[in-house]
PDB file of C-alpha atoms and ligand atoms in Angstrom:
ATOM      1  CA  MET A   2     -44.088 -51.582  43.232  1.00  0.00           C
ATOM      2  CA  THR A   3     -40.932 -53.406  44.141  1.00  0.00           C
ATOM      3  CA  PRO A   4     -39.311 -54.743  41.048  1.00  0.00           C
ATOM      4  CA  ARG A   5     -38.481 -58.511  41.236  1.00  0.00           C
ATOM      5  CA  LEU A   6     -35.659 -58.995  38.769  1.00  0.00           C
ATOM      6  CA  ARG A   7     -35.545 -62.593  37.888  1.00  0.00           C
ATOM      7  CA  LEU A   8     -32.584 -62.786  35.487  1.00  0.00           C
ATOM      8  CA  GLN A   9     -30.012 -65.369  36.030  1.00  0.00           C
ATOM      9  CA  PRO A  10     -26.678 -63.341  36.242  1.00  0.00           C
ATOM     10  CA  GLU A  11     -24.701 -65.850  34.209  1.00  0.00           C
ATOM     11  CA  ALA A  12     -27.123 -65.399  31.303  1.00  0.00           C
ATOM     12  CA  VAL A  13     -26.442 -61.745  31.044  1.00  0.00           C
ATOM     13  CA  GLY A  14     -23.363 -60.922  28.837  1.00  0.00           C
ATOM     14  CA  VAL A  15     -20.687 -58.208  29.653  1.00  0.00           C
ATOM     15  CA  GLY A  16     -18.050 -56.537  27.514  1.00  0.00           C
ATOM     16  CA  MET A  17     -18.855 -53.964  24.825  1.00  0.00           C
ATOM     17  CA  THR A  18     -22.225 -54.208  26.379  1.00  0.00           C
ATOM     18  CA  SER A  19     -20.729 -53.382  29.841  1.00  0.00           C
ATOM     19  CA  GLN A  20     -22.616 -51.907  32.766  1.00  0.00           C
ATOM     20  CA  ARG A  21     -21.153 -48.499  31.913  1.00  0.00           C
ATOM     21  CA  VAL A  22     -22.742 -48.542  28.462  1.00  0.00           C
ATOM     22  CA  ARG A  23     -26.090 -49.380  29.931  1.00  0.00           C
ATOM     23  CA  ASP A  24     -25.794 -46.744  32.548  1.00  0.00           C
ATOM     24  CA  ARG A  25     -25.059 -44.244  29.825  1.00  0.00           C
ATOM     25  CA  LEU A  26     -28.433 -45.268  28.131  1.00  0.00           C
ATOM     26  CA  VAL A  27     -30.313 -45.018  31.638  1.00  0.00           C
ATOM     27  CA  GLN A  28     -29.002 -41.523  31.976  1.00  0.00           C
ATOM     28  CA  ARG A  29     -29.991 -40.617  28.511  1.00  0.00           C
ATOM     29  CA  LEU A  30     -33.509 -41.870  29.253  1.00  0.00           C
ATOM     30  CA  ARG A  31     -33.694 -39.914  32.462  1.00  0.00           C
ATOM     31  CA  GLU A  32     -32.698 -36.752  30.684  1.00  0.00           C
ATOM     32  CA  ALA A  33     -35.363 -37.421  28.081  1.00  0.00           C
ATOM     33  CA  GLY A  34     -37.985 -37.413  30.895  1.00  0.00           C
ATOM     34  CA  ILE A  35     -38.320 -41.093  32.079  1.00  0.00           C
ATOM     35  CA  ALA A  36     -38.483 -40.714  35.858  1.00  0.00           C
ATOM     36  CA  ASP A  37     -39.795 -44.234  37.057  1.00  0.00           C
ATOM     37  CA  GLU A  38     -36.881 -45.816  38.858  1.00  0.00           C
ATOM     38  CA  ASN A  39     -38.404 -49.362  38.354  1.00  0.00           C
ATOM     39  CA  VAL A  40     -38.633 -48.770  34.721  1.00  0.00           C
ATOM     40  CA  LEU A  41     -34.992 -47.554  34.432  1.00  0.00           C
ATOM     41  CA  ASN A  42     -33.803 -50.349  36.674  1.00  0.00           C
ATOM     42  CA  ALA A  43     -35.483 -52.873  34.403  1.00  0.00           C
ATOM     43  CA  ILE A  44     -33.852 -51.264  31.183  1.00  0.00           C
ATOM     44  CA  ARG A  45     -30.482 -51.297  33.017  1.00  0.00           C
ATOM     45  CA  THR A  46     -30.975 -54.998  33.792  1.00  0.00           C
ATOM     46  CA  VAL A  47     -32.406 -56.537  30.584  1.00  0.00           C
ATOM     47  CA  PRO A  48     -29.493 -57.295  28.268  1.00  0.00           C
ATOM     48  CA  ARG A  49     -30.755 -55.523  25.018  1.00  0.00           C
ATOM     49  CA  HIS A  50     -27.868 -56.809  23.043  1.00  0.00           C
ATOM     50  CA  LEU A  51     -29.140 -60.380  23.340  1.00  0.00           C
ATOM     51  CA  PHE A  52     -32.447 -59.241  21.520  1.00  0.00           C
ATOM     52  CA  VAL A  53     -30.734 -58.192  18.238  1.00  0.00           C
ATOM     53  CA  ASP A  54     -28.423 -59.831  15.813  1.00  0.00           C
ATOM     54  CA  GLU A  55     -24.770 -60.223  16.850  1.00  0.00           C
ATOM     55  CA  ALA A  56     -23.849 -57.753  14.048  1.00  0.00           C
ATOM     56  CA  LEU A  57     -25.971 -55.068  15.783  1.00  0.00           C
ATOM     57  CA  ALA A  58     -25.042 -55.785  19.463  1.00  0.00           C
ATOM     58  CA  THR A  59     -22.574 -52.853  19.661  1.00  0.00           C
ATOM     59  CA  ARG A  60     -25.513 -50.614  18.875  1.00  0.00           C
ATOM     60  CA  ALA A  61     -27.955 -52.277  21.284  1.00  0.00           C
ATOM     61  CA  TYR A  62     -27.615 -49.497  24.117  1.00  0.00           C
ATOM     62  CA  GLU A  63     -28.080 -46.635  21.716  1.00  0.00           C
ATOM     63  CA  ASP A  64     -31.547 -44.978  21.950  1.00  0.00           C
ATOM     64  CA  THR A  65     -32.854 -46.153  18.647  1.00  0.00           C
ATOM     65  CA  ALA A  66     -35.017 -48.703  17.068  1.00  0.00           C
ATOM     66  CA  LEU A  67     -32.897 -51.502  15.243  1.00  0.00           C
ATOM     67  CA  PRO A  68     -34.050 -54.131  12.540  1.00  0.00           C
ATOM     68  CA  ILE A  69     -34.781 -57.608  13.646  1.00  0.00           C
ATOM     69  CA  GLY A  70     -35.681 -59.139  10.265  1.00  0.00           C
ATOM     70  CA  HIS A  71     -38.926 -59.663   8.346  1.00  0.00           C
ATOM     71  CA  GLY A  72     -39.158 -55.808   7.964  1.00  0.00           C
ATOM     72  CA  GLN A  73     -39.765 -55.371  11.793  1.00  0.00           C
ATOM     73  CA  THR A  74     -37.890 -53.545  14.522  1.00  0.00           C
ATOM     74  CA  ILE A  75     -37.059 -53.692  18.055  1.00  0.00           C
ATOM     75  CA  SER A  76     -38.633 -50.610  19.697  1.00  0.00           C
ATOM     76  CA  GLN A  77     -36.311 -47.578  20.723  1.00  0.00           C
ATOM     77  CA  PRO A  78     -35.546 -47.936  24.378  1.00  0.00           C
ATOM     78  CA  TRP A  79     -37.263 -44.646  25.136  1.00  0.00           C
ATOM     79  CA  VAL A  80     -40.444 -45.760  23.590  1.00  0.00           C
ATOM     80  CA  VAL A  81     -40.308 -49.044  25.590  1.00  0.00           C
ATOM     81  CA  ALA A  82     -39.599 -47.067  28.858  1.00  0.00           C
ATOM     82  CA  ARG A  83     -42.421 -44.603  28.212  1.00  0.00           C
ATOM     83  CA  MET A  84     -44.961 -47.370  27.476  1.00  0.00           C
ATOM     84  CA  THR A  85     -43.824 -49.340  30.616  1.00  0.00           C
ATOM     85  CA  GLU A  86     -44.007 -46.191  32.702  1.00  0.00           C
ATOM     86  CA  ALA A  87     -47.607 -45.452  31.440  1.00  0.00           C
ATOM     87  CA  LEU A  88     -48.534 -49.100  32.072  1.00  0.00           C
ATOM     88  CA  LEU A  89     -47.121 -49.308  35.645  1.00  0.00           C
ATOM     89  CA  GLN A  90     -49.370 -46.350  36.725  1.00  0.00           C
ATOM     90  CA  GLY A  91     -52.208 -48.699  37.130  1.00  0.00           C
ATOM     91  CA  ALA A  92     -50.208 -51.144  39.258  1.00  0.00           C
ATOM     92  CA  PRO A  93     -51.093 -54.172  37.059  1.00  0.00           C
ATOM     93  CA  ARG A  94     -50.289 -57.660  37.883  1.00  0.00           C
ATOM     94  CA  LYS A  95     -51.154 -59.432  34.534  1.00  0.00           C
ATOM     95  CA  VAL A  96     -50.382 -57.847  31.178  1.00  0.00           C
ATOM     96  CA  LEU A  97     -50.901 -58.707  27.482  1.00  0.00           C
ATOM     97  CA  GLU A  98     -48.433 -57.661  24.715  1.00  0.00           C
ATOM     98  CA  ILE A  99     -49.449 -57.558  21.027  1.00  0.00           C
ATOM     99  CA  GLY A 100     -46.300 -57.795  18.883  1.00  0.00           C
ATOM    100  CA  THR A 101     -43.649 -59.790  20.668  1.00  0.00           C
ATOM    101  CA  GLY A 102     -41.089 -59.045  18.032  1.00  0.00           C
ATOM    102  CA  SER A 103     -37.704 -59.440  19.564  1.00  0.00           C
ATOM    103  CA  GLY A 104     -39.165 -60.156  22.941  1.00  0.00           C
ATOM    104  CA  TYR A 105     -37.415 -57.144  24.541  1.00  0.00           C
ATOM    105  CA  GLN A 106     -40.583 -55.157  25.816  1.00  0.00           C
ATOM    106  CA  ALA A 107     -42.025 -58.596  27.117  1.00  0.00           C
ATOM    107  CA  ALA A 108     -38.661 -59.083  28.859  1.00  0.00           C
ATOM    108  CA  VAL A 109     -38.725 -55.572  30.368  1.00  0.00           C
ATOM    109  CA  LEU A 110     -42.164 -56.344  31.661  1.00  0.00           C
ATOM    110  CA  ALA A 111     -41.091 -59.721  33.049  1.00  0.00           C
ATOM    111  CA  ALA A 112     -38.254 -58.275  34.787  1.00  0.00           C
ATOM    112  CA  LEU A 113     -40.668 -55.881  36.619  1.00  0.00           C
ATOM    113  CA  GLY A 114     -42.239 -59.023  38.185  1.00  0.00           C
ATOM    114  CA  LEU A 115     -45.407 -58.869  35.896  1.00  0.00           C
ATOM    115  CA  GLU A 116     -47.224 -61.944  34.639  1.00  0.00           C
ATOM    116  CA  VAL A 117     -46.726 -61.436  30.960  1.00  0.00           C
ATOM    117  CA  TYR A 118     -48.647 -62.901  27.980  1.00  0.00           C
ATOM    118  CA  THR A 119     -47.437 -61.965  24.377  1.00  0.00           C
ATOM    119  CA  VAL A 120     -48.601 -62.639  20.939  1.00  0.00           C
ATOM    120  CA  GLU A 121     -46.775 -62.467  17.634  1.00  0.00           C
ATOM    121  CA  ARG A 122     -47.868 -63.045  13.982  1.00  0.00           C
ATOM    122  CA  ILE A 123     -44.499 -63.973  12.601  1.00  0.00           C
ATOM    123  CA  GLY A 124     -43.542 -67.476  13.688  1.00  0.00           C
ATOM    124  CA  ASP A 125     -39.871 -67.076  13.063  1.00  0.00           C
ATOM    125  CA  LEU A 126     -39.527 -64.060  15.300  1.00  0.00           C
ATOM    126  CA  LEU A 127     -41.575 -65.686  18.002  1.00  0.00           C
ATOM    127  CA  ARG A 128     -39.292 -68.605  17.972  1.00  0.00           C
ATOM    128  CA  GLN A 129     -36.225 -66.454  18.531  1.00  0.00           C
ATOM    129  CA  ALA A 130     -37.840 -64.595  21.170  1.00  0.00           C
ATOM    130  CA  ARG A 131     -38.875 -67.779  23.036  1.00  0.00           C
ATOM    131  CA  LYS A 132     -35.303 -68.774  22.878  1.00  0.00           C
ATOM    132  CA  ARG A 133     -34.267 -65.488  24.559  1.00  0.00           C
ATOM    133  CA  PHE A 134     -36.802 -65.925  27.151  1.00  0.00           C
ATOM    134  CA  ARG A 135     -35.559 -69.403  28.027  1.00  0.00           C
ATOM    135  CA  HIS A 136     -31.924 -68.303  27.860  1.00  0.00           C
ATOM    136  CA  LEU A 137     -32.700 -65.552  30.496  1.00  0.00           C
ATOM    137  CA  GLY A 138     -34.844 -67.831  32.663  1.00  0.00           C
ATOM    138  CA  MET A 139     -37.884 -65.586  32.047  1.00  0.00           C
ATOM    139  CA  ASN A 140     -41.347 -66.946  32.374  1.00  0.00           C
ATOM    140  CA  VAL A 141     -43.216 -65.204  29.546  1.00  0.00           C
ATOM    141  CA  ARG A 142     -46.155 -66.955  28.120  1.00  0.00           C
ATOM    142  CA  SER A 143     -46.460 -66.501  24.227  1.00  0.00           C
ATOM    143  CA  LYS A 144     -48.577 -67.445  21.279  1.00  0.00           C
ATOM    144  CA  HIS A 145     -48.301 -67.468  17.508  1.00  0.00           C
ATOM    145  CA  ASP A 146     -51.536 -65.751  16.387  1.00  0.00           C
ATOM    146  CA  ASP A 147     -52.913 -62.521  14.875  1.00  0.00           C
ATOM    147  CA  GLY A 148     -52.961 -60.377  17.994  1.00  0.00           C
ATOM    148  CA  ARG A 149     -55.944 -58.380  16.762  1.00  0.00           C
ATOM    149  CA  VAL A 150     -58.186 -60.952  18.579  1.00  0.00           C
ATOM    150  CA  GLY A 151     -56.132 -60.607  21.856  1.00  0.00           C
ATOM    151  CA  TRP A 152     -55.678 -63.744  23.929  1.00  0.00           C
ATOM    152  CA  PRO A 153     -59.282 -64.265  25.218  1.00  0.00           C
ATOM    153  CA  GLU A 154     -58.350 -67.563  27.067  1.00  0.00           C
ATOM    154  CA  HIS A 155     -56.436 -65.574  29.711  1.00  0.00           C
ATOM    155  CA  ALA A 156     -58.408 -62.345  29.813  1.00  0.00           C
ATOM    156  CA  PRO A 157     -59.095 -59.964  31.681  1.00  0.00           C
ATOM    157  CA  TYR A 158     -55.726 -58.242  31.713  1.00  0.00           C
ATOM    158  CA  ASP A 159     -54.840 -55.395  33.981  1.00  0.00           C
ATOM    159  CA  ALA A 160     -52.897 -53.675  31.111  1.00  0.00           C
ATOM    160  CA  ILE A 161     -52.681 -54.360  27.337  1.00  0.00           C
ATOM    161  CA  ILE A 162     -49.761 -52.974  25.275  1.00  0.00           C
ATOM    162  CA  VAL A 163     -49.884 -53.008  21.584  1.00  0.00           C
ATOM    163  CA  THR A 164     -46.433 -52.483  19.885  1.00  0.00           C
ATOM    164  CA  ALA A 165     -47.578 -52.247  16.299  1.00  0.00           C
ATOM    165  CA  ALA A 166     -49.520 -49.217  14.706  1.00  0.00           C
ATOM    166  CA  ALA A 167     -53.217 -49.157  13.645  1.00  0.00           C
ATOM    167  CA  PRO A 168     -55.536 -46.517  12.445  1.00  0.00           C
ATOM    168  CA  ALA A 169     -57.821 -47.064  15.565  1.00  0.00           C
ATOM    169  CA  LEU A 170     -57.765 -48.757  18.927  1.00  0.00           C
ATOM    170  CA  VAL A 171     -58.760 -52.467  18.531  1.00  0.00           C
ATOM    171  CA  GLU A 172     -62.175 -53.093  20.027  1.00  0.00           C
ATOM    172  CA  ALA A 173     -61.609 -56.820  20.814  1.00  0.00           C
ATOM    173  CA  LEU A 174     -58.523 -55.738  22.967  1.00  0.00           C
ATOM    174  CA  VAL A 175     -60.538 -53.133  24.907  1.00  0.00           C
ATOM    175  CA  GLY A 176     -63.010 -55.973  25.872  1.00  0.00           C
ATOM    176  CA  GLN A 177     -60.123 -57.889  27.344  1.00  0.00           C
ATOM    177  CA  LEU A 178     -59.372 -55.186  29.997  1.00  0.00           C
ATOM    178  CA  ALA A 179     -60.151 -55.707  33.613  1.00  0.00           C
ATOM    179  CA  GLU A 180     -62.098 -52.888  35.351  1.00  0.00           C
ATOM    180  CA  GLY A 181     -59.617 -50.127  35.839  1.00  0.00           C
ATOM    181  CA  GLY A 182     -57.367 -51.635  33.245  1.00  0.00           C
ATOM    182  CA  SER A 183     -55.454 -49.597  30.623  1.00  0.00           C
ATOM    183  CA  LEU A 184     -54.713 -50.181  26.879  1.00  0.00           C
ATOM    184  CA  ILE A 185     -51.677 -48.516  25.478  1.00  0.00           C
ATOM    185  CA  ALA A 186     -51.245 -48.385  21.719  1.00  0.00           C
ATOM    186  CA  PRO A 187     -49.854 -46.363  18.890  1.00  0.00           C
ATOM    187  CA  VAL A 188     -52.728 -44.982  16.855  1.00  0.00           C
ATOM    188  CA  GLY A 189     -52.395 -43.325  13.514  1.00  0.00           C
ATOM    189  CA  GLY A 190     -51.190 -43.689   9.896  1.00  0.00           C
ATOM    190  CA  ALA A 191     -48.240 -45.605   8.535  1.00  0.00           C
ATOM    191  CA  SER A 192     -45.596 -42.961   9.085  1.00  0.00           C
ATOM    192  CA  ALA A 193     -46.471 -41.455  12.407  1.00  0.00           C
ATOM    193  CA  GLN A 194     -48.746 -42.168  15.217  1.00  0.00           C
ATOM    194  CA  SER A 195     -49.773 -40.941  18.686  1.00  0.00           C
ATOM    195  CA  LEU A 196     -49.300 -43.198  21.727  1.00  0.00           C
ATOM    196  CA  VAL A 197     -52.769 -43.448  23.280  1.00  0.00           C
ATOM    197  CA  LYS A 198     -53.791 -44.632  26.653  1.00  0.00           C
ATOM    198  CA  LEU A 199     -57.277 -45.859  27.185  1.00  0.00           C
ATOM    199  CA  THR A 200     -58.385 -46.710  30.809  1.00  0.00           C
ATOM    200  CA  ARG A 201     -61.601 -48.580  31.535  1.00  0.00           C
ATOM    201  CA  ARG A 202     -63.058 -46.906  34.646  1.00  0.00           C
ATOM    202  CA  GLY A 203     -64.761 -48.819  37.367  1.00  0.00           C
ATOM    203  CA  ASP A 204     -67.968 -47.097  36.588  1.00  0.00           C
ATOM    204  CA  GLY A 205     -67.983 -48.353  33.149  1.00  0.00           C
ATOM    205  CA  GLY A 206     -66.682 -44.995  31.582  1.00  0.00           C
ATOM    206  CA  ILE A 207     -63.479 -44.756  29.363  1.00  0.00           C
ATOM    207  CA  ASP A 208     -60.739 -42.175  29.904  1.00  0.00           C
ATOM    208  CA  GLU A 209     -58.400 -41.538  26.970  1.00  0.00           C
ATOM    209  CA  ALA A 210     -55.136 -39.598  26.916  1.00  0.00           C
ATOM    210  CA  THR A 211     -52.514 -39.060  24.357  1.00  0.00           C
ATOM    211  CA  LEU A 212     -48.851 -39.547  25.565  1.00  0.00           C
ATOM    212  CA  ALA A 213     -46.415 -38.924  22.935  1.00  0.00           C
ATOM    213  CA  PRO A 214     -45.800 -38.970  19.202  1.00  0.00           C
ATOM    214  CA  VAL A 215     -44.375 -42.242  18.056  1.00  0.00           C
ATOM    215  CA  VAL A 216     -43.411 -44.365  15.028  1.00  0.00           C
ATOM    216  CA  PHE A 217     -44.222 -48.100  14.832  1.00  0.00           C
ATOM    217  CA  VAL A 218     -44.476 -50.661  12.134  1.00  0.00           C
ATOM    218  CA  PRO A 219     -47.992 -51.669  11.117  1.00  0.00           C
ATOM    219  CA  LEU A 220     -50.346 -54.034  12.729  1.00  0.00           C
ATOM    220  CA  LEU A 221     -51.048 -56.357  10.114  1.00  0.00           C
ATOM    221  CA  SER A 222     -53.582 -59.355   9.714  1.00  0.00           C
ATOM    222  CA  GLY A 223     -53.062 -62.968   9.714  1.00  0.00           C
ATOM    223  CA  THR A 224     -50.148 -65.135  10.475  1.00  0.00           C
ATOM    224  CA  LEU A 225     -46.848 -66.043   8.916  1.00  0.00           C
ATOM    225  CA  ASP A 226     -44.495 -69.003   9.530  1.00  0.00           C
TER     226      ASP A 226
HETATM  227  N1  SAH B   4     -42.344 -55.215  21.193  1.00  0.00           N
HETATM  228  C1  SAH B   4     -41.452 -55.521  20.228  1.00  0.00           C
HETATM  229  C2  SAH B   4     -41.570 -54.573  18.964  1.00  0.00           C
HETATM  230  C3  SAH B   4     -41.764 -55.387  17.751  1.00  0.00           C
HETATM  231  S1  SAH B   4     -42.193 -54.496  16.317  1.00  0.00           S
HETATM  232  C4  SAH B   4     -39.995 -55.638  20.645  1.00  0.00           C
HETATM  233  O1  SAH B   4     -39.845 -55.278  21.924  1.00  0.00           O
HETATM  234  O2  SAH B   4     -39.078 -56.011  20.075  1.00  0.00           O
HETATM  235  C5  SAH B   4     -43.900 -54.972  16.060  1.00  0.00           C
HETATM  236  C6  SAH B   4     -44.168 -56.474  16.024  1.00  0.00           C
HETATM  237  O3  SAH B   4     -45.594 -56.672  15.946  1.00  0.00           O
HETATM  238  C7  SAH B   4     -43.616 -57.145  14.862  1.00  0.00           C
HETATM  239  O4  SAH B   4     -42.879 -58.349  15.315  1.00  0.00           O
HETATM  240  C8  SAH B   4     -44.699 -57.752  13.975  1.00  0.00           C
HETATM  241  O5  SAH B   4     -44.706 -58.930  13.382  1.00  0.00           O
HETATM  242  C9  SAH B   4     -45.903 -57.761  15.107  1.00  0.00           C
HETATM  243  N2  SAH B   4     -47.329 -57.620  14.606  1.00  0.00           N
HETATM  244  C10 SAH B   4     -47.733 -56.922  13.717  1.00  0.00           C
HETATM  245  N3  SAH B   4     -49.101 -57.185  13.604  1.00  0.00           N
HETATM  246  C11 SAH B   4     -49.362 -58.088  14.570  1.00  0.00           C
HETATM  247  C12 SAH B   4     -50.623 -58.748  14.874  1.00  0.00           C
HETATM  248  N4  SAH B   4     -51.784 -58.487  14.257  1.00  0.00           N
HETATM  249  N5  SAH B   4     -50.624 -59.666  15.812  1.00  0.00           N
HETATM  250  C13 SAH B   4     -49.429 -59.940  16.334  1.00  0.00           C
HETATM  251  N6  SAH B   4     -48.251 -59.422  16.217  1.00  0.00           N
HETATM  252  C14 SAH B   4     -48.215 -58.501  15.203  1.00  0.00           C
END
């Protein structure tokens, strides 16, 4: 797939967050096994420093998760890259993310030219993420809701990505997958999970694969303002 990067260049800051610093992160991801050039290119292009508090901007291109408030985190770039790589394997067009958080993962998906829907349960985080999408000229559709019910109005999705951990895959989300579509989600307990990829085959069967050990914040019920 050819990435269609839709960022407005003037919206992308430079300086301590220079291209060299970003290239170093991309090099590190390459060394850590990320091979999809479209994914690496999207990570190079999306200004991660705009998705964290200014005080943390100097650390934005380290391969580490960072706090975004409300006890939540922006995922580690390697995890974002790995999930995105897994998602692109099915050549999706329309994708749903559960757990908008900072909006970074959604922005990476949008930079790849995908039609992105994202759901977040914490209103304050969603408002900040929406500002970032607007600032970057990104067309990401978002909703304030408990994402465990998915977003049925726009289903089916070619891929669904869950960026918060649950003890098991969420049935309602599996039901919103298109034929041939994949659900990628961290499954396990509070302290550690496995990244699981479930694919809904054309013949009605289900394939499941475990991709990597990961650590995510928990998928919680209900919404907060
Ligand atoms: N994808 C995010 C990572 C955010 S961390 C990023 O790129 O920054 C996980 C996010 O999932 C948190 O913001 C948390 O509030 C949200 N979350 C947890 N349970 C949820 C649920 N049931 N529905 C929607 N969002 C949820």
